[in-house]
Tab-separated table of C-alpha atoms in Angstrom:
chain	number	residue	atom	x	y	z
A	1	UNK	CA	-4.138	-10.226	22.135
A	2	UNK	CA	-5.723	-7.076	20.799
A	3	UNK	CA	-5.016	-4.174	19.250
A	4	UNK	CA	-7.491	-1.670	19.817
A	5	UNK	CA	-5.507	1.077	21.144
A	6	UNK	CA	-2.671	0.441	17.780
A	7	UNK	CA	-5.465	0.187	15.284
A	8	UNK	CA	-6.762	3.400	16.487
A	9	UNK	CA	-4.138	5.396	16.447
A	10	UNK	CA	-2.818	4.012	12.769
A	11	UNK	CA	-6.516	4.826	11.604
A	12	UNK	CA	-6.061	8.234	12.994
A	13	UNK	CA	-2.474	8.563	11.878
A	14	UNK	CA	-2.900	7.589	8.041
A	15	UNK	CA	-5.890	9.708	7.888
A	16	UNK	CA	-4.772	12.620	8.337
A	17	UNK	CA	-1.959	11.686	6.631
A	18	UNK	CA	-3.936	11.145	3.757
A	19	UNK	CA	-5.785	14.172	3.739
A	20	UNK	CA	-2.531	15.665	3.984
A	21	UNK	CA	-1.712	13.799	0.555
A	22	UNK	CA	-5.601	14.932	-0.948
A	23	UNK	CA	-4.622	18.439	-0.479
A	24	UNK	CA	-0.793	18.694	-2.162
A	25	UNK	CA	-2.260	15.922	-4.899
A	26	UNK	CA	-5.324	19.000	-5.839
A	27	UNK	CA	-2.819	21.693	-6.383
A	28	UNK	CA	0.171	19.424	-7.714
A	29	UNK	CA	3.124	21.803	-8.470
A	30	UNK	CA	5.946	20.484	-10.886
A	31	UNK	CA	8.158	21.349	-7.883
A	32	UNK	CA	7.036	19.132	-5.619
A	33	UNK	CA	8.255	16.125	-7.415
A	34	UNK	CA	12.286	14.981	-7.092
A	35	UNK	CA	13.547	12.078	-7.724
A	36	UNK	CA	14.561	9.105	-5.414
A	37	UNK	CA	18.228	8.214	-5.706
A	38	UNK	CA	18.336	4.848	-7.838
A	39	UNK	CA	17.915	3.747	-10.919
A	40	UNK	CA	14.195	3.765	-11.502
A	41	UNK	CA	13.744	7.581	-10.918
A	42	UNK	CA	10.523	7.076	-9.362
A	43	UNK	CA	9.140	10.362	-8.375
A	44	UNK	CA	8.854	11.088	-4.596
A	45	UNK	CA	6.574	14.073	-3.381
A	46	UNK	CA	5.919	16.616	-0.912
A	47	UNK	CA	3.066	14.722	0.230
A	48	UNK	CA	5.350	11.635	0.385
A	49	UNK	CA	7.710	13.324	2.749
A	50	UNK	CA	4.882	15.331	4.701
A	51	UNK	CA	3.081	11.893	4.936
A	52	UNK	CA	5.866	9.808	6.099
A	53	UNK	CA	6.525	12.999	8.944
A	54	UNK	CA	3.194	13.296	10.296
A	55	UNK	CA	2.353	9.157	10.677
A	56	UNK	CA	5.996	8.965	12.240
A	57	UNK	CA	4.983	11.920	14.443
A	58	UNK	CA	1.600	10.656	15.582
A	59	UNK	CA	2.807	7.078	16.623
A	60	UNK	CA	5.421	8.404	18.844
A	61	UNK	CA	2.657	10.781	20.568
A	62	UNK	CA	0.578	7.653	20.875
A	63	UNK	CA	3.223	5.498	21.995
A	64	UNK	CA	6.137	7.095	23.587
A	65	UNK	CA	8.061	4.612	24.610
A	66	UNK	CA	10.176	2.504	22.708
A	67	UNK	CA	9.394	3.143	18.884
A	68	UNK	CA	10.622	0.986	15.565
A	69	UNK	CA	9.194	2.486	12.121
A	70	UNK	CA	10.009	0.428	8.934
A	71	UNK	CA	9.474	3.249	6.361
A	72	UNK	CA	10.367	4.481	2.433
A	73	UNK	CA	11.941	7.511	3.004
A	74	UNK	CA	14.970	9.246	4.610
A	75	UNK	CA	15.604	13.100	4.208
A	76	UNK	CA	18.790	12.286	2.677
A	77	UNK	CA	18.008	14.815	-0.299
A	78	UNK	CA	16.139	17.025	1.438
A	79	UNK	CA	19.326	18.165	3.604
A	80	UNK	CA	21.021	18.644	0.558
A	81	UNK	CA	21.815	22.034	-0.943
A	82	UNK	CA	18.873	23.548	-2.354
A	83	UNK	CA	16.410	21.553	-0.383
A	84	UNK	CA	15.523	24.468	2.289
A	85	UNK	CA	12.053	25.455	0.251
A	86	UNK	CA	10.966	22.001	-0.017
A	87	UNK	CA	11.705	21.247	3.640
A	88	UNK	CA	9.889	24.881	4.596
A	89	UNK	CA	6.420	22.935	2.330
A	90	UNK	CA	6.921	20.057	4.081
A	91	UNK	CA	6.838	21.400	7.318
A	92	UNK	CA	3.456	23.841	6.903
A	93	UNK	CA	1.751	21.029	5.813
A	94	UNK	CA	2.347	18.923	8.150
A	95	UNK	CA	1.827	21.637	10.803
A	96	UNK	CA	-1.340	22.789	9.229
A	97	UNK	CA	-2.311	18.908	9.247
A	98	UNK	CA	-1.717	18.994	13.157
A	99	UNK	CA	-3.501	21.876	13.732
A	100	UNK	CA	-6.339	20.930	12.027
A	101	UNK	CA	-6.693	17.616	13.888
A	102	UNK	CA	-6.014	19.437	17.455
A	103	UNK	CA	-5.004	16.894	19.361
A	104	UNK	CA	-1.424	17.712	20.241
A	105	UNK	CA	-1.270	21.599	20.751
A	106	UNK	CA	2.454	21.583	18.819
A	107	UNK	CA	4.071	23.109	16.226
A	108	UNK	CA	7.226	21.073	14.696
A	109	UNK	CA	10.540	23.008	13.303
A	110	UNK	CA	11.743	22.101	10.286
A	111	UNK	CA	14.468	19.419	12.138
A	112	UNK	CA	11.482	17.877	14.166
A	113	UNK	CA	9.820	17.352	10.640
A	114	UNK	CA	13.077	15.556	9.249
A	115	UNK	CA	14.045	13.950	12.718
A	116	UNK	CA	10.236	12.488	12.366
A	117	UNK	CA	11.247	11.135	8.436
A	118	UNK	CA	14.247	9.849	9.962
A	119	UNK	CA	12.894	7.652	12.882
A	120	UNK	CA	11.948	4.880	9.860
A	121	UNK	CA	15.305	3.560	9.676
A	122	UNK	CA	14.086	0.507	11.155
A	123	UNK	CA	15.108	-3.218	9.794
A	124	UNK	CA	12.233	-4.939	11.584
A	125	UNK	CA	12.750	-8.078	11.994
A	126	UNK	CA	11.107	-11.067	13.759
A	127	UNK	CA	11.185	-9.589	17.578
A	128	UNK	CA	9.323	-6.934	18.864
A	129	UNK	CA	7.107	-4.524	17.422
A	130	UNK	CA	7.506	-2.820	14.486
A	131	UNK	CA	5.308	-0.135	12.715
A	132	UNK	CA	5.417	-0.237	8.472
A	133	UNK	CA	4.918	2.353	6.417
A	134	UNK	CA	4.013	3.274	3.037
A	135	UNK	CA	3.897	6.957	3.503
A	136	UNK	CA	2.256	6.809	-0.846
A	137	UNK	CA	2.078	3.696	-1.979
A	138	UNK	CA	1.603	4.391	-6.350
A	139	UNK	CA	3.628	7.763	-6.520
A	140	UNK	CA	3.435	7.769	-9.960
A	141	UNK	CA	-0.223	7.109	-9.740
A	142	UNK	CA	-0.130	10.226	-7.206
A	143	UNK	CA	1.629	12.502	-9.806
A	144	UNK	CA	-1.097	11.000	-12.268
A	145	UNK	CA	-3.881	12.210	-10.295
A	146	UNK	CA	-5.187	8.718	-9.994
A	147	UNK	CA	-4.898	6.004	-7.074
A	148	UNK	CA	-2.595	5.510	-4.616
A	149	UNK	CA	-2.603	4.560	-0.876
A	150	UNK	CA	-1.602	5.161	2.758
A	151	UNK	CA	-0.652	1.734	4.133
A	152	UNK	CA	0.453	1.270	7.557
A	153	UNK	CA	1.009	-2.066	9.698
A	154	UNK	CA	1.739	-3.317	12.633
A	155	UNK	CA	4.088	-6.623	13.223
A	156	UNK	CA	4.155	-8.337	16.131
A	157	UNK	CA	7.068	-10.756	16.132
A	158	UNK	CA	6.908	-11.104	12.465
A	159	UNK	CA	3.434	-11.287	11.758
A	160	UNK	CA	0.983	-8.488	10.671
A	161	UNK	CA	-1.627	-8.143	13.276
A	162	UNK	CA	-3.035	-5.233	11.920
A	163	UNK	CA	-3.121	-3.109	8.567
A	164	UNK	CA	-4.975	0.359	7.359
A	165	UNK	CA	-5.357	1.396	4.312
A	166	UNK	CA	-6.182	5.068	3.540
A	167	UNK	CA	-7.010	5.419	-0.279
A	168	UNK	CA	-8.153	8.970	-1.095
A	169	UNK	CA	-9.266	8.558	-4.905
A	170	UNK	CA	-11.064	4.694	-4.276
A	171	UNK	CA	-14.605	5.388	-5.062
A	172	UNK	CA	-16.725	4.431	-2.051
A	173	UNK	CA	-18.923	2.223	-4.990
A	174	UNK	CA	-17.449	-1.198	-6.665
A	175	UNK	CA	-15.353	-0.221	-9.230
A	176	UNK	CA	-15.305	-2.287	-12.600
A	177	UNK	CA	-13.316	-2.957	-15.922
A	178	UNK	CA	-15.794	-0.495	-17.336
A	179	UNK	CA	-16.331	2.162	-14.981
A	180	UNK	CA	-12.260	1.952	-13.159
A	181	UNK	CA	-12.657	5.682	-11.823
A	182	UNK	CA	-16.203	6.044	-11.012
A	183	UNK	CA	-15.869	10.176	-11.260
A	184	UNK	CA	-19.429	10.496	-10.189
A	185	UNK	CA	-19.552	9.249	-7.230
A	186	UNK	CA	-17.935	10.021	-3.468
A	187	UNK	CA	-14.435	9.106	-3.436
A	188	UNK	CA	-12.120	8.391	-0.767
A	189	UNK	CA	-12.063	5.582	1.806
A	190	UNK	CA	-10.306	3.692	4.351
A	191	UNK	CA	-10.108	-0.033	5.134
A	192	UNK	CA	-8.699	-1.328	8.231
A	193	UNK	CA	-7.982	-5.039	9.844
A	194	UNK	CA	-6.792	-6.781	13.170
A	195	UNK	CA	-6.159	-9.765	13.228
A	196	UNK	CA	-8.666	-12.976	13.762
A	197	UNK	CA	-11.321	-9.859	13.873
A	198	UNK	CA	-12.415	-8.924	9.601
A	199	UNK	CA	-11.761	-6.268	7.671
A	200	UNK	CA	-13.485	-3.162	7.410
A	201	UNK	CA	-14.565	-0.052	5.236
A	202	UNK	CA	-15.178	3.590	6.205
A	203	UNK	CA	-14.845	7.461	5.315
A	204	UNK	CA	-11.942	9.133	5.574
A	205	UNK	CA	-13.927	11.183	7.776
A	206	UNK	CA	-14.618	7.657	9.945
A	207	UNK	CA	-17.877	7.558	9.176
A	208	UNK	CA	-20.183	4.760	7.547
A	209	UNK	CA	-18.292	2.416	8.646
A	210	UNK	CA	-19.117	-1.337	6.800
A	211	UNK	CA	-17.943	-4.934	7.244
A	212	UNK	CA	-16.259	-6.261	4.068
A	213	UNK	CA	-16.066	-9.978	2.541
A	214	UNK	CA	-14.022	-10.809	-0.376
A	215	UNK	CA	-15.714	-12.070	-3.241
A	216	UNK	CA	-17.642	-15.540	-2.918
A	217	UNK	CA	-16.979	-16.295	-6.709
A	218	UNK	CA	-16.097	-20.121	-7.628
A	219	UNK	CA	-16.421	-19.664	-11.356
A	220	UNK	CA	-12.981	-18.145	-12.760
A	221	UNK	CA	-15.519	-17.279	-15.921
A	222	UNK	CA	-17.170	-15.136	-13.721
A	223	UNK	CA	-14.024	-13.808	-12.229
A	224	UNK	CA	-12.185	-10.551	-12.552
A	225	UNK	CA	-8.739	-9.562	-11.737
A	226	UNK	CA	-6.258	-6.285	-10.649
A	227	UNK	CA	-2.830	-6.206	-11.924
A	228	UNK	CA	-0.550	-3.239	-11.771
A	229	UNK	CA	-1.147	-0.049	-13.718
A	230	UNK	CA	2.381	0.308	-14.594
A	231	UNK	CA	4.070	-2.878	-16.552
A	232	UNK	CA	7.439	-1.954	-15.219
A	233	UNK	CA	5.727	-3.350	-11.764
A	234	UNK	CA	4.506	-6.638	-12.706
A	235	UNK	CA	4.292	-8.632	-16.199
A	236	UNK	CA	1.746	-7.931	-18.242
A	237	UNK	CA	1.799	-10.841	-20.885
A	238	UNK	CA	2.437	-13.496	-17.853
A	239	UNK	CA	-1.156	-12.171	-16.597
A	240	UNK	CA	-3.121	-12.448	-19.283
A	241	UNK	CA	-1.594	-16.097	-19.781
A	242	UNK	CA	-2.430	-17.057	-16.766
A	243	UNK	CA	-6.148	-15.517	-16.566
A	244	UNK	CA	-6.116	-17.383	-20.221
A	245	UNK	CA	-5.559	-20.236	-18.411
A	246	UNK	CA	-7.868	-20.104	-15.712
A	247	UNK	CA	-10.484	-18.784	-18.345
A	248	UNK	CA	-10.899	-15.812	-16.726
A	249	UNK	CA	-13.323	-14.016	-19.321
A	250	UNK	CA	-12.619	-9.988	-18.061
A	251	UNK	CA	-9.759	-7.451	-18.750
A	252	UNK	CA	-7.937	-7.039	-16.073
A	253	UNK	CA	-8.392	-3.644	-14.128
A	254	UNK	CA	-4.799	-1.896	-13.590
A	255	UNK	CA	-4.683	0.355	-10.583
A	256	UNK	CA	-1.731	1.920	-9.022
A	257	UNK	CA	-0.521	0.820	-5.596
A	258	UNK	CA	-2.431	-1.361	-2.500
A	259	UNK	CA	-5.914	0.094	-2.858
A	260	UNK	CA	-6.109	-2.994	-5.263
A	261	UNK	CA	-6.208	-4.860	-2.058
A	262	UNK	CA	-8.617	-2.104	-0.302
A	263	UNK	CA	-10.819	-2.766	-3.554
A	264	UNK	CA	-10.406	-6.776	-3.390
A	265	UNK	CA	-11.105	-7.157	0.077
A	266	UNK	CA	-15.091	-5.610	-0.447
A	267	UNK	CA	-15.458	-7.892	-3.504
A	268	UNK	CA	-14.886	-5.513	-6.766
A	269	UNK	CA	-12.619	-8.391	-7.946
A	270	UNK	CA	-11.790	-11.987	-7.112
A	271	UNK	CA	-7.889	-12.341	-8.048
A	272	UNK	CA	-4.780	-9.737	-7.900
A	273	UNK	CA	-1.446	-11.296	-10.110
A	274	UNK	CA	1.642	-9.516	-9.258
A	275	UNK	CA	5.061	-10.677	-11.142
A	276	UNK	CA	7.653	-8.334	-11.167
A	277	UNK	CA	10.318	-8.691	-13.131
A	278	UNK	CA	13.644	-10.216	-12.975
A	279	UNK	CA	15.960	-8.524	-9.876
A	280	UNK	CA	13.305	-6.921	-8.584
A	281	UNK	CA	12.752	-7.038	-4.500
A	282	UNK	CA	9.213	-7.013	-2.861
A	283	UNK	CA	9.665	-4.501	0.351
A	284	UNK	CA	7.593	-5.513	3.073
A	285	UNK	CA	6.061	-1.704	2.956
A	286	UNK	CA	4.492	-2.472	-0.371
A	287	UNK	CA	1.990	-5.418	1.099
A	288	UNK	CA	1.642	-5.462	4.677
A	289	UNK	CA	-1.399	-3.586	5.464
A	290	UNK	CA	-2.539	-5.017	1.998
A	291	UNK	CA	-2.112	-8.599	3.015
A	292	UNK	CA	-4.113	-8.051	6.339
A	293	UNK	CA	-6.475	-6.282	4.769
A	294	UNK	CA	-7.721	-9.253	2.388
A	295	UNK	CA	-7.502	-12.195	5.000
A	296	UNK	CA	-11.097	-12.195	5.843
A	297	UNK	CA	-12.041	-15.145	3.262
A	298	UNK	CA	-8.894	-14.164	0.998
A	299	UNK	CA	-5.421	-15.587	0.512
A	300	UNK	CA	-2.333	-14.143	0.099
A	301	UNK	CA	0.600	-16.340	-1.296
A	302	UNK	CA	3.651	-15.980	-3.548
A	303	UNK	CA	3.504	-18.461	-6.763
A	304	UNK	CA	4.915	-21.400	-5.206
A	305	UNK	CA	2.312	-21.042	-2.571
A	306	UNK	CA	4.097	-19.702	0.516
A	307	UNK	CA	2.505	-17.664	2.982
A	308	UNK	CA	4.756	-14.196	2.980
A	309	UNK	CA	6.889	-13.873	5.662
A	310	UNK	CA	7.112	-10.187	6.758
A	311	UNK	CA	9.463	-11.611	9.605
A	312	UNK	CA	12.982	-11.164	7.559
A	313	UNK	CA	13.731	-7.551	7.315
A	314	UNK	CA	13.024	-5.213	5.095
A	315	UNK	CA	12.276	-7.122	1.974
A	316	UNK	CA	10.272	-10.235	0.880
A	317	UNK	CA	11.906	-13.503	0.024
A	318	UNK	CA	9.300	-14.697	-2.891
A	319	UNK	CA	9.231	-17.068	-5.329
A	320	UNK	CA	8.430	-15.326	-8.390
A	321	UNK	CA	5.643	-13.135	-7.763
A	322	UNK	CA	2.243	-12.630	-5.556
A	323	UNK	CA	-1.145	-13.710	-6.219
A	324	UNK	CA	-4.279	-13.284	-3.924
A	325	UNK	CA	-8.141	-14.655	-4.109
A	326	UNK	CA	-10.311	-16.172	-2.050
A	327	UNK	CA	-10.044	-19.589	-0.552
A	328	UNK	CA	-12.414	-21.482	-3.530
A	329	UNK	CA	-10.947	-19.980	-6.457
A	330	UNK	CA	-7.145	-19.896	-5.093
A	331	UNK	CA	-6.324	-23.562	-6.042
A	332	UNK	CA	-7.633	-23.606	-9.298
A	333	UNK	CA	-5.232	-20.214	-9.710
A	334	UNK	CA	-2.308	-21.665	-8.454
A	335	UNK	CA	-2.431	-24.491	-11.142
A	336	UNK	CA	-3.165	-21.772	-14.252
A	337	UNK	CA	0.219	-20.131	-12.696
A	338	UNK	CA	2.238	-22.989	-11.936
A	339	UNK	CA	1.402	-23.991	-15.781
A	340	UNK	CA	2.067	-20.910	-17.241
A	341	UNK	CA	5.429	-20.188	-15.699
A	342	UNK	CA	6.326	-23.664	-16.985
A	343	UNK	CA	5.095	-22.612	-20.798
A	344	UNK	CA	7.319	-19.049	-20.181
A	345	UNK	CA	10.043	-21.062	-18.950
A	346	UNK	CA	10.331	-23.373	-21.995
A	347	UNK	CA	12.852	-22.728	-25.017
A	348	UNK	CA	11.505	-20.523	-27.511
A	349	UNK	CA	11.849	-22.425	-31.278
């Protein structure tokens, strides 16, 4: 079956949405940055919120009929007391977003804007469709100034047919251990995939548009890997043992959010190691669109070498953490992780 007319309007919906992001990430006010409830205080934006709103907003316009959205946010806190001025930001950006694009001719109220938040209450599950959102994936590296990513899928009966990611900071250039930011050159790209048909790069804009291959590299010497910026996310020392292992010669390049994916899929790497750590659940959110988005010529599996199942809900049953490569070098990485989880587990003297 294809997807044309989905993948078209999620490339249309998370660009704009992250143009929306661009714009509030240039002129970053310490307002704009509350905290989600929890315990890990992770810092949830205007942009976030605004994001989340005008993807929501944009699938229902292209799809009016019946409508699930597995999303991050809820406007909870924004309905509390003292969340009126925040709500009144949200809503002119997302209204100037619409305008700008021109295609719908409406302006939302402040209660369309948090209706629109609202509609990704969805469980998902493993019937039906189901649209999953990221509204920005890396907030922190959003509040940085550095990466962070768009990412919206589509499941089909449990299984991602389709995935875009928008990443407004990625140079449009490989990036390297050296050279992680490129500042001189264009930034700002979007990779989409459906499934069975590759994976592709483009503007934000939609132009240039490229096919993109995951790196052919059989040598883990010759290999490079991503790994989360922050080491709250995934475990730094169980990385490095394992590219020890594999003799993977490089640093590892830590980037915020899925543009690690974006960046694997056209080759800048050849492995990502994710390992959170203990009690931590993997949403399906955080690696949908990435998973797609690395299939042509990569793999996606947790450590015990399980396909992820994006069938079960909102979260990810995994055994122990997420690792991606291409086909050659994946077996030869799945025996440097199988052996160094054994060494962690072992008795310290």
């Amino acid at each position: 079956m294809a997807y044309d007319k989905e993948l078209a309007a999620a490339i249309k919906a998370a660009s704009l949405a992250a143009r929306l992001c661009r714009k509030v990430q240039k002129a970053l006010l310490q307002s704009d940055v509350r905290s989600k409830r929890g315990r890990n205080k992770s810092p949830v934006t205007v942009a976030d919120y605004g994001s989340q709103a005008l993807v929501s907003f944009v699938l229902q316009q292209e799809f009016p009929g019946e409508f699930s959205l597995v999303a991050e946010e809820d406007s909870i806190d924004l309905r509390k007391d003292g969340g009126g001025e925040i709500v009144e930001r949200i809503t002119k950006l997302v209204n100037e977003s619409l305008t700008s694009d021109g295609s719908y001719g409406v302006s939302l109220s402040s209660e369309d804007v948090l209706k629109a938040i609202d509609s990704g209450k969805s469980e998902g599950g493993s019937q039906g469709r189901h649209w999953v959102l990221d509204p920005i994936d890396g907030t922190k590296g959003f509040v940085r100034g550095d990466q962070y990513a768009v990412a919206l899928a589509l499941l089909d009966r449990g299984n991602v047919v389709l995935g875009v990611l928008a990443c407004p900071n990625l140079p449009l250039t490989s990036i390297s251990v050296a050279h992680p930011h490129s500042p001189n050159n264009e930034v700002g790209c979007l990779f989409f995939a459906e499934v069975g048909r590759g994976t592709y790069m483009q503007l934000l804009d939609g132009s240039s548009t490229v096919k993109v291959q995951v790196s052919a590299v059989e040598n883990p010497e010759e290999a490079s890997f991503f790994e989360s910026y922050e080491s709250a996310h995934s475990m730094h020392d169980l990385s490095s043992l394992i590219a020890q292992k594999l003799g993977v010669k490089a640093a590892p390049i830590r980037m915020d959010s899925q543009v690690k994916y974006g960046a694997l899929s056209r080759g800048d790497g050849a492995i990502y190691l994710r390992f959170p750590r203990n009690g931590y659940r993997e949403k399906i959110w955080d690696h949908a669109a990435g998973s797609i988005v690395v299939t042509a010529g990569g793999v996606v599996t947790d450590a015990a070498g399980k396909q992820l199942d994006f069938s079960k809900g909102k979260y990810l049953d995994l055994d122990t953490g997420i690792i991606v490569s291409n086909q050659k070098l994946m077996p030869l990485l799945f025996d440097a992780v199988r052996a160094s989880l054994a060494e962690k587990a072992k008795p310290q003297p």
